[in-house]
Coordinates of C-alpha atoms in Angstrom, one line a residue:
M103 CA 74.2 108.6 114.4
T104 CA 77.9 108.8 113.8
K105 CA 79.1 106.2 111.3
S106 CA 82.0 103.8 112.2
L107 CA 83.9 100.8 111.1
V108 CA 85.0 97.8 113.2
G109 CA 88.2 95.9 112.3
H110 CA 88.0 92.2 111.7
S111 CA 90.7 89.9 113.1
K112 CA 93.0 87.9 111.0
D113 CA 95.7 85.4 112.1
L114 CA 98.7 85.7 109.8
G115 CA 100.2 82.6 111.3
D116 CA 102.1 81.7 114.5
N117 CA 99.3 83.6 116.5
F118 CA 100.3 86.9 114.9
V119 CA 97.0 88.7 114.9
I120 CA 96.0 91.8 113.0
R121 CA 92.9 93.9 112.9
R122 CA 92.0 95.0 109.4
V123 CA 89.7 98.1 109.2
L124 CA 90.2 99.3 105.6
P125 CA 89.1 98.4 103.0
A126 CA 85.6 97.6 104.4
M127 CA 82.3 96.9 102.6
E128 CA 80.8 100.0 104.2
K129 CA 83.7 102.2 103.1
R130 CA 86.5 101.4 100.8
S131 CA 88.7 104.4 101.8
V132 CA 89.0 107.4 104.1
G133 CA 90.5 110.3 102.2
P134 CA 93.4 108.7 100.1
F135 CA 93.8 105.9 102.7
V136 CA 92.8 102.6 101.1
F137 CA 94.2 100.1 103.7
F138 CA 94.5 100.1 107.5
D139 CA 96.0 97.3 109.6
H140 CA 96.5 97.3 113.4
F141 CA 99.0 94.5 114.1
G142 CA 99.6 92.9 117.5
P143 CA 100.0 93.2 120.3
V144 CA 102.0 90.0 120.4
P145 CA 104.7 89.1 123.0
V146 CA 108.2 89.3 121.7
V147 CA 110.0 86.2 122.7
T148 CA 112.4 85.2 119.8
G149 CA 112.3 88.4 117.8
E150 CA 110.9 86.5 114.9
E151 CA 107.2 87.1 115.7
L152 CA 106.8 88.9 112.3
V153 CA 108.4 87.6 109.2
V154 CA 107.0 89.1 106.0
R155 CA 109.2 87.8 103.1
A156 CA 110.0 89.9 100.0
H157 CA 106.8 91.1 98.2
P158 CA 105.9 93.8 95.6
H159 CA 103.8 97.0 95.6
I160 CA 102.7 99.4 93.0
G161 CA 100.5 102.6 92.9
L162 CA 100.6 103.4 96.6
A163 CA 102.6 104.6 99.6
T164 CA 102.9 102.5 102.8
I165 CA 103.4 104.0 106.2
T166 CA 104.6 102.0 109.2
F167 CA 104.3 103.3 112.8
L168 CA 105.0 101.3 115.9
Y169 CA 103.7 101.5 119.5
D170 CA 106.1 98.8 120.8
G171 CA 108.9 96.7 119.3
V172 CA 111.4 96.9 116.4
I173 CA 111.0 96.0 112.7
T174 CA 113.7 95.8 110.1
H175 CA 112.7 97.1 106.7
R176 CA 114.6 96.1 103.6
D177 CA 113.8 97.0 100.0
S178 CA 114.8 97.0 96.4
L179 CA 116.2 100.5 96.7
K180 CA 118.9 98.9 98.9
V181 CA 117.5 100.6 102.0
E182 CA 117.8 98.7 105.3
M183 CA 116.2 100.5 108.2
D184 CA 115.1 99.6 111.7
I185 CA 112.0 101.3 112.9
R186 CA 111.1 101.9 116.5
P187 CA 108.3 103.5 118.4
H188 CA 107.5 107.2 117.6
E189 CA 109.2 106.9 114.2
T190 CA 107.8 106.4 110.7
N191 CA 108.7 104.7 107.5
W192 CA 107.2 106.1 104.4
M193 CA 107.7 103.9 101.3
V194 CA 106.4 105.1 97.9
A195 CA 105.9 102.1 95.6
G196 CA 105.0 104.1 92.4
S197 CA 105.9 102.1 89.4
G198 CA 107.1 99.2 91.5
I199 CA 109.1 98.3 94.7
V200 CA 109.8 95.2 96.6
H201 CA 110.4 95.0 100.4
S202 CA 110.5 92.7 103.4
E203 CA 109.6 93.3 107.1
R204 CA 111.0 91.4 110.0
S205 CA 110.6 91.9 113.7
K206 CA 113.8 92.2 115.8
F207 CA 114.5 91.3 119.4
D208 CA 115.2 94.3 121.6
P209 CA 115.1 93.9 125.4
K210 CA 113.5 97.3 125.8
Y211 CA 110.2 95.9 124.4
E212 CA 108.1 93.0 125.6
I213 CA 105.5 93.2 122.8
L214 CA 105.3 94.1 119.1
E215 CA 102.4 96.4 118.1
G216 CA 101.8 99.0 115.5
I217 CA 99.9 100.3 112.5
Q218 CA 100.4 100.0 108.8
T219 CA 98.4 102.1 106.3
W220 CA 98.4 102.4 102.5
I221 CA 97.7 105.7 100.7
A222 CA 96.6 105.5 97.0
L223 CA 98.7 107.8 94.8
P224 CA 96.9 110.3 92.6
K225 CA 96.3 109.0 89.0
D226 CA 99.1 111.2 87.5
K227 CA 101.6 109.9 90.1
E228 CA 100.8 106.2 90.2
E229 CA 103.9 105.3 88.3
I230 CA 106.4 107.7 89.7
D231 CA 109.8 106.4 90.8
P232 CA 109.8 104.5 94.1
S233 CA 111.3 106.1 97.1
F234 CA 111.7 105.7 100.9
E235 CA 111.8 108.2 103.8
H236 CA 112.4 107.5 107.5
F237 CA 111.6 110.1 110.2
S238 CA 112.9 110.0 113.8
E239 CA 110.9 111.0 116.8
Q240 CA 112.6 114.4 116.8
E241 CA 111.5 115.1 113.2
I242 CA 107.8 114.6 113.8
P243 CA 105.8 117.7 114.7
V244 CA 104.1 117.6 118.1
L245 CA 101.3 119.6 119.7
T246 CA 100.8 119.1 123.4
K247 CA 98.2 120.5 125.8
D248 CA 96.9 119.3 129.2
G249 CA 96.4 115.5 128.8
L250 CA 96.9 115.4 125.0
V251 CA 99.9 114.7 122.8
F252 CA 99.2 115.1 119.0
R253 CA 102.0 113.8 116.7
L254 CA 101.5 114.7 113.0
L255 CA 103.0 111.8 111.1
G256 CA 102.0 113.1 107.7
G257 CA 100.3 116.0 105.9
S258 CA 99.1 119.2 107.5
F259 CA 96.6 119.8 110.4
L260 CA 96.1 122.1 113.4
G261 CA 98.8 124.4 112.1
L262 CA 101.4 121.6 112.0
H263 CA 103.2 120.4 108.8
S264 CA 104.9 117.0 108.5
P265 CA 108.2 116.8 106.7
A266 CA 107.0 113.5 105.0
T267 CA 106.6 113.8 101.2
V268 CA 102.9 113.4 100.3
H269 CA 101.3 113.5 96.9
S270 CA 97.8 114.6 97.8
P271 CA 96.3 116.6 100.7
L272 CA 96.1 114.3 103.8
I273 CA 96.1 114.1 107.6
Y274 CA 97.8 111.3 109.5
A275 CA 98.5 111.5 113.2
D276 CA 99.2 109.6 116.4
I277 CA 97.2 110.8 119.5
E278 CA 97.8 110.1 123.1
I279 CA 94.9 111.4 125.3
K280 CA 94.3 111.0 129.0
Q281 CA 90.8 110.5 130.5
S282 CA 91.2 113.8 132.4
A283 CA 91.8 115.8 129.1
D284 CA 89.1 118.1 127.8
G285 CA 86.9 117.1 124.9
V286 CA 88.3 117.6 121.4
H287 CA 86.6 119.5 118.6
W288 CA 88.8 119.8 115.5
V289 CA 86.9 121.2 112.4
L290 CA 87.7 119.6 109.0
S291 CA 87.7 121.6 105.8
D292 CA 84.9 121.2 103.2
K293 CA 87.2 119.0 101.2
E294 CA 88.5 116.7 104.0
E295 CA 87.0 113.6 105.6
A296 CA 88.6 111.7 108.5
G297 CA 88.6 108.5 110.5
L298 CA 89.6 108.2 114.1
Y299 CA 90.8 104.7 115.1
V300 CA 90.9 103.5 118.7
S301 CA 94.2 101.5 119.2
R302 CA 94.1 101.5 123.0
G303 CA 91.6 102.6 125.6
A304 CA 88.1 104.0 124.7
I305 CA 86.4 107.2 123.6
E306 CA 83.0 108.8 123.3
S307 CA 82.0 110.7 120.2
N308 CA 78.6 112.3 119.5
G309 CA 77.1 110.2 122.3
E310 CA 78.4 106.9 121.2
S311 CA 81.1 104.8 122.8
Y312 CA 84.0 103.3 120.9
T313 CA 86.6 100.8 122.0
V314 CA 89.8 99.1 120.6
G315 CA 89.3 98.1 116.9
S316 CA 86.7 100.8 116.1
M317 CA 87.2 103.7 113.6
V318 CA 84.8 106.6 113.9
L319 CA 84.1 108.3 110.6
F320 CA 83.7 112.1 110.1
E321 CA 82.3 113.5 106.9
K322 CA 83.7 116.5 105.0
G323 CA 83.3 119.8 106.7
T324 CA 82.3 118.3 110.1
A325 CA 84.4 118.3 113.3
V326 CA 86.5 115.5 114.7
S327 CA 84.8 115.5 118.1
F328 CA 85.6 113.1 121.0
K329 CA 86.3 112.7 124.7
A330 CA 88.5 110.0 126.2
K331 CA 86.7 107.6 128.5
Q332 CA 90.0 106.0 129.5
N333 CA 93.6 106.9 128.8
S334 CA 93.7 106.2 125.1
R335 CA 95.9 105.9 122.0
L336 CA 94.3 106.9 118.7
I337 CA 95.1 107.3 115.0
L338 CA 93.6 110.1 113.0
L339 CA 93.7 109.7 109.3
G340 CA 92.0 111.3 106.3
G341 CA 92.2 114.1 103.8
E342 CA 90.8 114.8 100.4
P343 CA 89.3 111.7 98.8
L344 CA 90.7 110.7 95.4
T345 CA 88.1 111.1 92.6
E346 CA 88.8 108.0 90.6
K347 CA 88.0 104.4 91.6
R348 CA 90.9 102.3 92.7
H349 CA 91.4 98.6 91.8
L350 CA 93.0 96.6 94.6
F351 CA 94.6 93.1 94.2
W352 CA 97.0 91.8 96.9
N353 CA 99.7 94.5 97.2
F354 CA 98.8 96.3 94.0
V355 CA 96.7 99.5 93.7
S356 CA 95.8 101.2 90.5
T357 CA 93.1 103.2 88.6
K358 CA 93.6 100.7 85.7
Q359 CA 93.0 97.0 85.9
E360 CA 95.4 96.4 83.1
T361 CA 98.2 97.9 85.3
I362 CA 97.3 95.4 88.0
E363 CA 97.4 92.6 85.5
R364 CA 100.8 93.7 84.2
A365 CA 102.2 93.8 87.8
K366 CA 100.9 90.3 88.5
E367 CA 102.7 89.0 85.4
R368 CA 105.9 90.8 86.3
W369 CA 105.9 89.2 89.8
A370 CA 105.1 85.8 88.4
K371 CA 108.0 86.1 86.0
D372 CA 110.3 87.4 88.7
E373 CA 110.8 90.7 86.8
F374 CA 110.6 93.0 89.8
P375 CA 113.9 94.3 91.3
K376 CA 115.5 92.2 94.1
V377 CA 115.8 93.0 97.8
P378 CA 119.4 92.5 99.1
K379 CA 119.8 89.8 101.8
E380 CA 116.4 88.3 100.9
T381 CA 116.5 85.0 99.1
D382 CA 112.8 84.1 99.6
R383 CA 109.7 85.8 98.4
I384 CA 106.0 85.6 98.8
P385 CA 104.4 84.0 95.7
L386 CA 101.6 85.6 93.8
P387 CA 98.2 84.6 95.3
T388 CA 96.1 82.2 93.1

């Protein structure tokens, strides 16, 4: 029987609901991915449906991808960038970065919905300098065939190579597939594992049915195999797992607990760099 995870719902306030899939008790990570949130869909009425005040990260890269709506990203590198559907924001925290995320009203979109993931950096790159990359829809490699659109958001797969800077071998993709499309059978290498998340619609994989909120897991050297039962939207993620255990606390990821403790102290003492235009920040959890 194929293994899978089911996201659990969390209300972040003002009825802004997310589904958190990673980390899970059954599996803490998929490849280098240690965190997976599906946020929304929520109706956009005021444009202030999502307000995430300034907060820090270390030891990871965050990727934001939207299905609907607009989010403004600001960070301590003085980057201010709106992200829209079919675009990606890649933020490498490394030794430490602070950012905020706020939804924005745009009459083109009636809802806000998207995916945010975290990738743990390799041990020797956990404390590299922070950086930010934004990729437009035109910069993202796309593979199309009857009833299938495959957008490679990061890494390399199916002969495509993303322009996003990655620090370990990985796969990250957005998939649109129609019910009429042929079944999919993509073979992973002996070093790669993967997860296939159902954002919209429903699929069948190895005789089991999966609906919104489920992530099907595929072991190293097996095949990502599925058929759409409805017109569906999926996220494929994975790659080579990192060998060392990761400690996670709040927004901090590291192979060393003492690095986490130092980051907690830095935030408590307001020693992280500041985000322009952001006067409020999220306090350290107690």
